[in-house]
GROMACS .gro file of C-alpha atoms in nm:
model
  438
    1UNK     CA    1   2.349  -3.712   7.088
    2UNK     CA    2   2.217  -4.048   7.202
    3UNK     CA    3   1.913  -4.028   7.430
    4UNK     CA    4   2.079  -4.073   7.769
    5UNK     CA    5   1.764  -4.067   7.979
    6UNK     CA    6   1.703  -4.376   8.197
    7UNK     CA    7   1.683  -4.668   7.957
    8UNK     CA    8   1.339  -4.837   7.948
    9UNK     CA    9   1.510  -5.152   7.822
   10UNK     CA   10   1.680  -5.195   8.161
   11UNK     CA   11   1.355  -5.318   8.311
   12UNK     CA   12   1.328  -5.588   8.041
   13UNK     CA   13   1.675  -5.734   8.085
   14UNK     CA   14   1.716  -6.065   8.266
   15UNK     CA   15   1.999  -6.306   8.323
   16UNK     CA   16   1.952  -6.663   8.206
   17UNK     CA   17   1.808  -6.864   8.495
   18UNK     CA   18   1.943  -7.191   8.349
   19UNK     CA   19   2.286  -7.109   8.497
   20UNK     CA   20   2.374  -7.162   8.862
   21UNK     CA   21   2.564  -6.834   8.888
   22UNK     CA   22   2.664  -6.532   8.685
   23UNK     CA   23   3.022  -6.646   8.618
   24UNK     CA   24   2.891  -6.960   8.451
   25UNK     CA   25   2.670  -6.749   8.229
   26UNK     CA   26   2.956  -6.511   8.144
   27UNK     CA   27   3.171  -6.810   8.048
   28UNK     CA   28   2.897  -6.953   7.825
   29UNK     CA   29   2.866  -6.614   7.658
   30UNK     CA   30   3.244  -6.631   7.603
   31UNK     CA   31   3.298  -6.317   7.809
   32UNK     CA   32   3.574  -6.459   8.029
   33UNK     CA   33   3.912  -6.461   7.861
   34UNK     CA   34   4.134  -6.438   8.169
   35UNK     CA   35   4.083  -6.390   8.543
   36UNK     CA   36   4.260  -6.409   8.873
   37UNK     CA   37   4.165  -6.707   9.091
   38UNK     CA   38   3.858  -6.830   8.902
   39UNK     CA   39   3.729  -7.057   9.180
   40UNK     CA   40   3.752  -6.776   9.435
   41UNK     CA   41   3.587  -6.535   9.191
   42UNK     CA   42   3.300  -6.776   9.126
   43UNK     CA   43   3.253  -6.825   9.500
   44UNK     CA   44   3.246  -6.449   9.556
   45UNK     CA   45   2.995  -6.384   9.278
   46UNK     CA   46   2.772  -6.666   9.404
   47UNK     CA   47   2.763  -6.516   9.756
   48UNK     CA   48   2.681  -6.181   9.914
   49UNK     CA   49   2.668  -5.868   9.694
   50UNK     CA   50   3.008  -5.771   9.556
   51UNK     CA   51   3.099  -5.414   9.466
   52UNK     CA   52   3.284  -5.407   9.135
   53UNK     CA   53   3.394  -5.152   8.881
   54UNK     CA   54   3.484  -5.096   8.520
   55UNK     CA   55   3.661  -4.785   8.397
   56UNK     CA   56   3.616  -4.578   8.082
   57UNK     CA   57   3.867  -4.314   7.978
   58UNK     CA   58   3.742  -3.996   7.805
   59UNK     CA   59   3.980  -4.005   7.509
   60UNK     CA   60   3.695  -3.932   7.265
   61UNK     CA   61   3.351  -3.775   7.277
   62UNK     CA   62   3.171  -4.110   7.277
   63UNK     CA   63   3.205  -4.473   7.372
   64UNK     CA   64   3.205  -4.736   7.096
   65UNK     CA   65   3.121  -5.104   7.049
   66UNK     CA   66   3.429  -5.223   7.235
   67UNK     CA   67   3.301  -5.035   7.539
   68UNK     CA   68   2.953  -5.179   7.488
   69UNK     CA   69   3.092  -5.524   7.573
   70UNK     CA   70   3.194  -5.387   7.913
   71UNK     CA   71   2.874  -5.190   7.969
   72UNK     CA   72   2.655  -5.494   7.907
   73UNK     CA   73   2.880  -5.711   8.123
   74UNK     CA   74   2.840  -5.455   8.402
   75UNK     CA   75   2.464  -5.483   8.365
   76UNK     CA   76   2.467  -5.864   8.367
   77UNK     CA   77   2.664  -5.871   8.691
   78UNK     CA   78   2.434  -5.609   8.841
   79UNK     CA   79   2.130  -5.820   8.752
   80UNK     CA   80   2.293  -6.104   8.944
   81UNK     CA   81   2.273  -5.894   9.261
   82UNK     CA   82   2.603  -5.706   9.269
   83UNK     CA   83   2.679  -5.334   9.288
   84UNK     CA   84   2.857  -5.156   9.002
   85UNK     CA   85   3.075  -4.849   9.013
   86UNK     CA   86   3.095  -4.673   8.680
   87UNK     CA   87   3.432  -4.499   8.665
   88UNK     CA   88   3.491  -4.234   8.402
   89UNK     CA   89   3.856  -4.135   8.425
   90UNK     CA   90   3.890  -3.760   8.444
   91UNK     CA   91   4.249  -3.816   8.559
   92UNK     CA   92   4.354  -4.115   8.348
   93UNK     CA   93   4.188  -3.950   8.048
   94UNK     CA   94   4.442  -3.668   8.077
   95UNK     CA   95   4.721  -3.924   8.025
   96UNK     CA   96   4.577  -4.196   7.803
   97UNK     CA   97   4.646  -4.567   7.808
   98UNK     CA   98   4.959  -4.658   7.607
   99UNK     CA   99   4.888  -4.762   7.249
  100UNK     CA  100   5.086  -4.992   7.024
  101UNK     CA  101   5.096  -4.732   6.750
  102UNK     CA  102   5.285  -4.471   6.950
  103UNK     CA  103   5.252  -4.183   7.192
  104UNK     CA  104   4.909  -4.030   7.238
  105UNK     CA  105   4.835  -3.664   7.171
  106UNK     CA  106   4.732  -3.521   7.507
  107UNK     CA  107   4.396  -3.343   7.511
  108UNK     CA  108   4.335  -3.024   7.705
  109UNK     CA  109   4.179  -3.045   8.055
  110UNK     CA  110   3.875  -2.857   7.921
  111UNK     CA  111   3.823  -3.109   7.641
  112UNK     CA  112   3.863  -3.405   7.877
  113UNK     CA  113   3.622  -3.252   8.129
  114UNK     CA  114   3.355  -3.217   7.860
  115UNK     CA  115   3.407  -3.575   7.745
  116UNK     CA  116   3.379  -3.696   8.106
  117UNK     CA  117   3.026  -3.558   8.126
  118UNK     CA  118   2.929  -3.709   7.791
  119UNK     CA  119   3.065  -4.054   7.879
  120UNK     CA  120   2.900  -4.045   8.222
  121UNK     CA  121   2.567  -3.988   8.049
  122UNK     CA  122   2.630  -4.285   7.823
  123UNK     CA  123   2.728  -4.515   8.110
  124UNK     CA  124   2.407  -4.419   8.294
  125UNK     CA  125   2.210  -4.554   7.999
  126UNK     CA  126   2.323  -4.913   8.062
  127UNK     CA  127   2.327  -4.969   8.438
  128UNK     CA  128   2.059  -4.896   8.695
  129UNK     CA  129   2.107  -4.629   8.961
  130UNK     CA  130   1.797  -4.736   9.154
  131UNK     CA  131   1.709  -5.029   9.379
  132UNK     CA  132   1.904  -5.239   9.628
  133UNK     CA  133   2.199  -5.286   9.389
  134UNK     CA  134   2.209  -4.926   9.267
  135UNK     CA  135   2.513  -4.821   9.071
  136UNK     CA  136   2.731  -4.524   9.162
  137UNK     CA  137   2.928  -4.299   8.929
  138UNK     CA  138   3.286  -4.212   9.023
  139UNK     CA  139   3.557  -3.996   8.866
  140UNK     CA  140   3.921  -4.069   8.950
  141UNK     CA  141   4.007  -3.700   8.916
  142UNK     CA  142   3.828  -3.656   9.251
  143UNK     CA  143   4.109  -3.837   9.433
  144UNK     CA  144   4.403  -3.786   9.198
  145UNK     CA  145   4.386  -3.406   9.194
  146UNK     CA  146   4.470  -3.407   9.565
  147UNK     CA  147   4.776  -3.632   9.532
  148UNK     CA  148   5.113  -3.455   9.507
  149UNK     CA  149   5.419  -3.585   9.324
  150UNK     CA  150   5.607  -3.672   9.642
  151UNK     CA  151   5.307  -3.849   9.789
  152UNK     CA  152   5.263  -4.050   9.471
  153UNK     CA  153   5.628  -4.156   9.470
  154UNK     CA  154   5.651  -4.233   9.843
  155UNK     CA  155   5.311  -4.385   9.917
  156UNK     CA  156   5.207  -4.536   9.584
  157UNK     CA  157   5.508  -4.573   9.358
  158UNK     CA  158   5.706  -4.773   9.615
  159UNK     CA  159   5.462  -5.064   9.569
  160UNK     CA  160   5.534  -5.094   9.194
  161UNK     CA  161   5.830  -5.290   9.059
  162UNK     CA  162   5.982  -5.154   8.738
  163UNK     CA  163   6.074  -5.502   8.619
  164UNK     CA  164   5.710  -5.607   8.637
  165UNK     CA  165   5.589  -5.287   8.473
  166UNK     CA  166   5.810  -5.318   8.166
  167UNK     CA  167   5.720  -5.685   8.112
  168UNK     CA  168   5.359  -5.600   8.034
  169UNK     CA  169   5.292  -5.668   7.666
  170UNK     CA  170   5.218  -5.318   7.541
  171UNK     CA  171   5.501  -5.163   7.742
  172UNK     CA  172   5.750  -5.421   7.616
  173UNK     CA  173   5.645  -5.360   7.255
  174UNK     CA  174   5.677  -4.985   7.292
  175UNK     CA  175   6.017  -5.013   7.462
  176UNK     CA  176   6.141  -5.218   7.166
  177UNK     CA  177   6.002  -4.972   6.910
  178UNK     CA  178   6.190  -4.682   6.754
  179UNK     CA  179   5.972  -4.431   6.939
  180UNK     CA  180   5.998  -4.592   7.283
  181UNK     CA  181   5.761  -4.484   7.558
  182UNK     CA  182   5.743  -4.175   7.777
  183UNK     CA  183   5.746  -4.182   8.157
  184UNK     CA  184   5.394  -4.036   8.135
  185UNK     CA  185   5.247  -4.335   7.954
  186UNK     CA  186   5.458  -4.583   8.149
  187UNK     CA  187   5.299  -4.441   8.464
  188UNK     CA  188   4.943  -4.502   8.342
  189UNK     CA  189   4.929  -4.841   8.513
  190UNK     CA  190   5.021  -4.673   8.842
  191UNK     CA  191   4.719  -4.446   8.808
  192UNK     CA  192   4.479  -4.727   8.723
  193UNK     CA  193   4.623  -4.949   8.995
  194UNK     CA  194   4.569  -4.676   9.252
  195UNK     CA  195   4.208  -4.637   9.135
  196UNK     CA  196   4.140  -4.994   9.249
  197UNK     CA  197   4.306  -4.927   9.585
  198UNK     CA  198   4.105  -4.609   9.636
  199UNK     CA  199   3.778  -4.781   9.545
  200UNK     CA  200   3.865  -5.071   9.774
  201UNK     CA  201   3.919  -4.828  10.062
  202UNK     CA  202   3.617  -4.605   9.996
  203UNK     CA  203   3.358  -4.857   9.868
  204UNK     CA  204   3.505  -5.196   9.960
  205UNK     CA  205   3.522  -5.266   9.586
  206UNK     CA  206   3.671  -5.614   9.540
  207UNK     CA  207   3.645  -5.677   9.163
  208UNK     CA  208   3.752  -5.495   8.850
  209UNK     CA  209   3.702  -5.604   8.491
  210UNK     CA  210   3.786  -5.477   8.146
  211UNK     CA  211   3.914  -5.590   7.809
  212UNK     CA  212   4.188  -5.850   7.810
  213UNK     CA  213   4.422  -5.596   7.647
  214UNK     CA  214   4.397  -5.414   7.981
  215UNK     CA  215   4.513  -5.715   8.180
  216UNK     CA  216   4.840  -5.555   8.285
  217UNK     CA  217   4.655  -5.255   8.423
  218UNK     CA  218   4.395  -5.475   8.595
  219UNK     CA  219   4.657  -5.682   8.773
  220UNK     CA  220   4.848  -5.367   8.869
  221UNK     CA  221   4.543  -5.288   9.080
  222UNK     CA  222   4.503  -5.630   9.238
  223UNK     CA  223   4.874  -5.635   9.326
  224UNK     CA  224   4.864  -5.285   9.474
  225UNK     CA  225   4.566  -5.373   9.695
  226UNK     CA  226   4.752  -5.684   9.810
  227UNK     CA  227   5.069  -5.493   9.890
  228UNK     CA  228   4.905  -5.190  10.050
  229UNK     CA  229   4.616  -5.355  10.233
  230UNK     CA  230   4.705  -5.724  10.250
  231UNK     CA  231   4.373  -5.804  10.077
  232UNK     CA  232   4.301  -6.034   9.784
  233UNK     CA  233   4.073  -5.883   9.521
  234UNK     CA  234   3.960  -6.003   9.180
  235UNK     CA  235   4.016  -5.911   8.817
  236UNK     CA  236   3.843  -6.039   8.504
  237UNK     CA  237   3.939  -5.974   8.143
  238UNK     CA  238   3.685  -6.005   7.862
  239UNK     CA  239   3.809  -6.120   7.520
  240UNK     CA  240   3.884  -5.885   7.236
  241UNK     CA  241   3.621  -5.967   6.979
  242UNK     CA  242   3.721  -6.045   6.623
  243UNK     CA  243   3.523  -6.157   6.321
  244UNK     CA  244   3.544  -6.514   6.197
  245UNK     CA  245   3.740  -6.398   5.891
  246UNK     CA  246   4.008  -6.250   6.117
  247UNK     CA  247   3.915  -5.885   6.068
  248UNK     CA  248   3.872  -5.646   6.359
  249UNK     CA  249   3.521  -5.629   6.500
  250UNK     CA  250   3.345  -5.300   6.563
  251UNK     CA  251   3.438  -5.101   6.253
  252UNK     CA  252   3.251  -5.019   5.934
  253UNK     CA  253   3.442  -4.882   5.635
  254UNK     CA  254   3.738  -4.844   5.869
  255UNK     CA  255   3.550  -4.623   6.116
  256UNK     CA  256   3.455  -4.707   6.474
  257UNK     CA  257   3.089  -4.779   6.546
  258UNK     CA  258   3.013  -4.515   6.807
  259UNK     CA  259   2.725  -4.528   7.057
  260UNK     CA  260   2.643  -4.160   7.004
  261UNK     CA  261   2.372  -4.116   6.743
  262UNK     CA  262   2.540  -3.802   6.607
  263UNK     CA  263   2.859  -3.995   6.532
  264UNK     CA  264   2.689  -4.313   6.407
  265UNK     CA  265   2.324  -4.281   6.308
  266UNK     CA  266   2.068  -4.537   6.429
  267UNK     CA  267   2.022  -4.635   6.062
  268UNK     CA  268   2.394  -4.706   6.010
  269UNK     CA  269   2.409  -4.877   6.350
  270UNK     CA  270   2.118  -5.109   6.264
  271UNK     CA  271   2.265  -5.189   5.922
  272UNK     CA  272   2.599  -5.279   6.081
  273UNK     CA  273   2.434  -5.549   6.293
  274UNK     CA  274   2.204  -5.664   6.013
  275UNK     CA  275   2.510  -5.732   5.797
  276UNK     CA  276   2.666  -5.967   6.054
  277UNK     CA  277   2.805  -6.280   5.887
  278UNK     CA  278   2.630  -6.612   5.952
  279UNK     CA  279   2.950  -6.744   6.110
  280UNK     CA  280   2.951  -6.462   6.368
  281UNK     CA  281   2.587  -6.398   6.450
  282UNK     CA  282   2.544  -6.655   6.731
  283UNK     CA  283   2.853  -6.525   6.909
  284UNK     CA  284   2.723  -6.169   6.875
  285UNK     CA  285   2.387  -6.269   7.019
  286UNK     CA  286   2.563  -6.414   7.323
  287UNK     CA  287   2.770  -6.104   7.390
  288UNK     CA  288   2.540  -5.819   7.291
  289UNK     CA  289   2.188  -5.935   7.379
  290UNK     CA  290   2.008  -6.060   7.687
  291UNK     CA  291   1.844  -6.350   7.504
  292UNK     CA  292   1.859  -6.682   7.686
  293UNK     CA  293   2.066  -6.984   7.586
  294UNK     CA  294   1.751  -7.157   7.453
  295UNK     CA  295   1.656  -6.853   7.244
  296UNK     CA  296   2.004  -6.816   7.101
  297UNK     CA  297   2.035  -7.186   7.023
  298UNK     CA  298   1.701  -7.167   6.841
  299UNK     CA  299   1.827  -6.872   6.634
  300UNK     CA  300   2.146  -7.068   6.568
  301UNK     CA  301   1.939  -7.350   6.419
  302UNK     CA  302   1.757  -7.094   6.203
  303UNK     CA  303   2.093  -6.984   6.062
  304UNK     CA  304   2.172  -7.345   5.969
  305UNK     CA  305   1.829  -7.433   5.832
  306UNK     CA  306   1.727  -7.113   5.653
  307UNK     CA  307   2.016  -6.865   5.640
  308UNK     CA  308   1.850  -6.665   5.362
  309UNK     CA  309   1.581  -6.550   5.607
  310UNK     CA  310   1.847  -6.383   5.827
  311UNK     CA  311   1.627  -6.432   6.130
  312UNK     CA  312   1.920  -6.426   6.371
  313UNK     CA  313   2.064  -6.109   6.218
  314UNK     CA  314   1.729  -5.932   6.239
  315UNK     CA  315   1.693  -6.034   6.605
  316UNK     CA  316   2.046  -5.914   6.677
  317UNK     CA  317   2.000  -5.582   6.496
  318UNK     CA  318   1.670  -5.516   6.673
  319UNK     CA  319   1.798  -5.601   7.021
  320UNK     CA  320   2.120  -5.401   7.010
  321UNK     CA  321   1.977  -5.098   6.829
  322UNK     CA  322   1.681  -5.083   7.067
  323UNK     CA  323   1.913  -5.111   7.365
  324UNK     CA  324   2.143  -4.833   7.246
  325UNK     CA  325   1.903  -4.597   7.067
  326UNK     CA  326   1.559  -4.699   7.195
  327UNK     CA  327   1.268  -4.890   7.045
  328UNK     CA  328   1.111  -4.587   6.875
  329UNK     CA  329   1.431  -4.507   6.685
  330UNK     CA  330   1.471  -4.874   6.591
  331UNK     CA  331   1.117  -4.897   6.456
  332UNK     CA  332   1.180  -4.581   6.255
  333UNK     CA  333   1.497  -4.733   6.109
  334UNK     CA  334   1.320  -5.055   6.012
  335UNK     CA  335   1.036  -4.859   5.852
  336UNK     CA  336   1.290  -4.655   5.655
  337UNK     CA  337   1.474  -4.971   5.544
  338UNK     CA  338   1.147  -5.117   5.416
  339UNK     CA  339   1.037  -4.792   5.255
  340UNK     CA  340   1.346  -4.747   5.040
  341UNK     CA  341   1.269  -5.080   4.873
  342UNK     CA  342   0.906  -4.991   4.812
  343UNK     CA  343   0.757  -5.132   5.131
  344UNK     CA  344   0.642  -4.808   5.289
  345UNK     CA  345   0.594  -4.432   5.263
  346UNK     CA  346   0.920  -4.252   5.189
  347UNK     CA  347   0.763  -3.923   5.297
  348UNK     CA  348   0.758  -4.054   5.654
  349UNK     CA  349   1.139  -4.086   5.667
  350UNK     CA  350   1.282  -3.792   5.858
  351UNK     CA  351   1.570  -3.589   5.718
  352UNK     CA  352   1.842  -3.718   5.956
  353UNK     CA  353   1.758  -4.075   5.853
  354UNK     CA  354   1.770  -3.980   5.485
  355UNK     CA  355   2.110  -3.823   5.544
  356UNK     CA  356   2.223  -4.147   5.709
  357UNK     CA  357   2.089  -4.347   5.414
  358UNK     CA  358   2.286  -4.119   5.183
  359UNK     CA  359   2.607  -4.225   5.357
  360UNK     CA  360   2.532  -4.587   5.269
  361UNK     CA  361   2.439  -4.532   4.901
  362UNK     CA  362   2.588  -4.391   4.581
  363UNK     CA  363   2.501  -4.021   4.570
  364UNK     CA  364   2.506  -3.730   4.330
  365UNK     CA  365   2.407  -3.363   4.336
  366UNK     CA  366   2.183  -3.214   4.069
  367UNK     CA  367   2.003  -2.886   4.017
  368UNK     CA  368   1.629  -2.933   3.996
  369UNK     CA  369   1.620  -2.830   3.629
  370UNK     CA  370   1.887  -3.091   3.549
  371UNK     CA  371   1.722  -3.380   3.734
  372UNK     CA  372   1.593  -3.568   3.432
  373UNK     CA  373   1.542  -3.945   3.469
  374UNK     CA  374   1.838  -4.011   3.240
  375UNK     CA  375   2.059  -3.784   3.451
  376UNK     CA  376   1.945  -3.956   3.771
  377UNK     CA  377   2.070  -4.290   3.643
  378UNK     CA  378   2.393  -4.171   3.482
  379UNK     CA  379   2.505  -3.927   3.751
  380UNK     CA  380   2.464  -4.191   4.022
  381UNK     CA  381   2.639  -4.447   3.796
  382UNK     CA  382   2.349  -4.690   3.826
  383UNK     CA  383   2.400  -4.726   3.450
  384UNK     CA  384   2.708  -4.676   3.235
  385UNK     CA  385   2.561  -4.460   2.959
  386UNK     CA  386   2.268  -4.245   2.851
  387UNK     CA  387   2.157  -4.511   2.603
  388UNK     CA  388   2.150  -4.772   2.880
  389UNK     CA  389   1.953  -4.527   3.094
  390UNK     CA  390   1.691  -4.485   2.824
  391UNK     CA  391   1.660  -4.863   2.782
  392UNK     CA  392   1.617  -4.904   3.156
  393UNK     CA  393   1.341  -4.640   3.160
  394UNK     CA  394   1.169  -4.788   2.854
  395UNK     CA  395   1.170  -5.133   3.022
  396UNK     CA  396   1.009  -4.989   3.337
  397UNK     CA  397   1.323  -5.035   3.546
  398UNK     CA  398   1.357  -4.683   3.693
  399UNK     CA  399   1.184  -4.586   4.015
  400UNK     CA  400   1.202  -4.239   4.168
  401UNK     CA  401   1.076  -4.232   4.524
  402UNK     CA  402   0.934  -4.580   4.454
  403UNK     CA  403   0.725  -4.464   4.157
  404UNK     CA  404   0.791  -4.601   3.808
  405UNK     CA  405   0.915  -4.335   3.564
  406UNK     CA  406   0.824  -4.368   3.197
  407UNK     CA  407   0.932  -4.031   3.053
  408UNK     CA  408   1.309  -4.019   3.010
  409UNK     CA  409   1.347  -3.643   2.951
  410UNK     CA  410   1.119  -3.436   3.180
  411UNK     CA  411   1.282  -3.317   3.505
  412UNK     CA  412   1.134  -3.444   3.830
  413UNK     CA  413   0.875  -3.203   3.965
  414UNK     CA  414   0.980  -2.993   4.264
  415UNK     CA  415   0.697  -3.132   4.478
  416UNK     CA  416   0.844  -3.481   4.449
  417UNK     CA  417   1.171  -3.397   4.627
  418UNK     CA  418   1.172  -3.544   4.978
  419UNK     CA  419   1.209  -3.265   5.234
  420UNK     CA  420   1.268  -3.045   4.929
  421UNK     CA  421   1.619  -3.193   4.901
  422UNK     CA  422   1.633  -3.564   4.811
  423UNK     CA  423   1.528  -3.814   4.549
  424UNK     CA  424   1.561  -4.188   4.604
  425UNK     CA  425   1.653  -4.353   4.276
  426UNK     CA  426   1.616  -4.726   4.226
  427UNK     CA  427   1.709  -4.935   3.926
  428UNK     CA  428   1.523  -5.264   3.930
  429UNK     CA  429   1.465  -5.425   4.269
  430UNK     CA  430   1.787  -5.357   4.459
  431UNK     CA  431   2.019  -5.099   4.299
  432UNK     CA  432   1.975  -4.778   4.496
  433UNK     CA  433   2.117  -4.425   4.494
  434UNK     CA  434   2.024  -4.090   4.644
  435UNK     CA  435   2.017  -3.755   4.466
  436UNK     CA  436   2.074  -3.440   4.670
  437UNK     CA  437   1.952  -3.106   4.543
  438UNK     CA  438   2.238  -2.877   4.449
   0.00000   0.00000   0.00000
């Protein structure tokens, strides 16, 4: 699991003082895609402390990079002097927000309850629960479990108009699909709308934000507060982030980049950010780091002047990995990255990091008696044939654990296996593979 103790990086985070107010900074960071009355919202955020919330549904055991956009936005607004409510939806998580791809599989209450605790721990890592603008954690199951069906229909449902509900993009798409949509998922926006009303009543919460794909659910809340209480509250939608080539951001090899270290290792997490394209890196620095406009513009110039140095990518990878996994884990990852190319001691790489490296490299399994240098090269497909393997070894092009190998036939000694299990094989300067002991 990710270390969910209070995050030391919180004390180092600052908003950019070159902006007059937090909404201006959010707009410069391209974090405002849509909002209710923008002038009124800017006035509110420039005034007395506002209580605001963002919700996270426990539909998996961990949050991912899409959620990190919201978590960091929560922290930015808190640094500007406002009070966050971190909502993990023990009730809405039992239903699940409608998806374009079809009806969700409903998880058991026991599973959802466990995920609530895990997500609450993750949320605590990104916002501060101390000081004059201390955050509070809330769970919508606390109020929904006391609401009966008749009460929901009479006191809450009467404020919702079916015509408005079915016009929302995702609902309209599902209605026009072969599968349609169940009453359960159609009702999700009623649940989220009521959350805003409940938080308005209990905490005088006057702002909600989330991804722009949630806009229908966000405005369901603002409209319900208006109808039920005659009050005007605010909603803000952050953009859905895409890569410059049009592909979906936040996935590697088709898999989500999770914030939990057991689901996405710090090594894989760091490599994901390090591999950011030049065309995307400045935008990522704006959204995912607390660097100032001047610092980011300077890194942008470095991308233009000397892209081969990848200075901006290294800054991005350091900042985000340290924020999510801590500085010690990030330093360990960087040391491991350097070591596998001969810049450090491989023996200092711990086994979990080696396992993570194995997921990024060609791998093969060999018994210790079969682990000859020729077999290392051929079994990992670093070369196409045994004859090519022997030429590579003769030319001094094979490295095992960063040591040149000259003898093509003798198996690697048992003492050379890292943690008794692994051999790092390198052909030339950059072609890497990892052997696991069978």
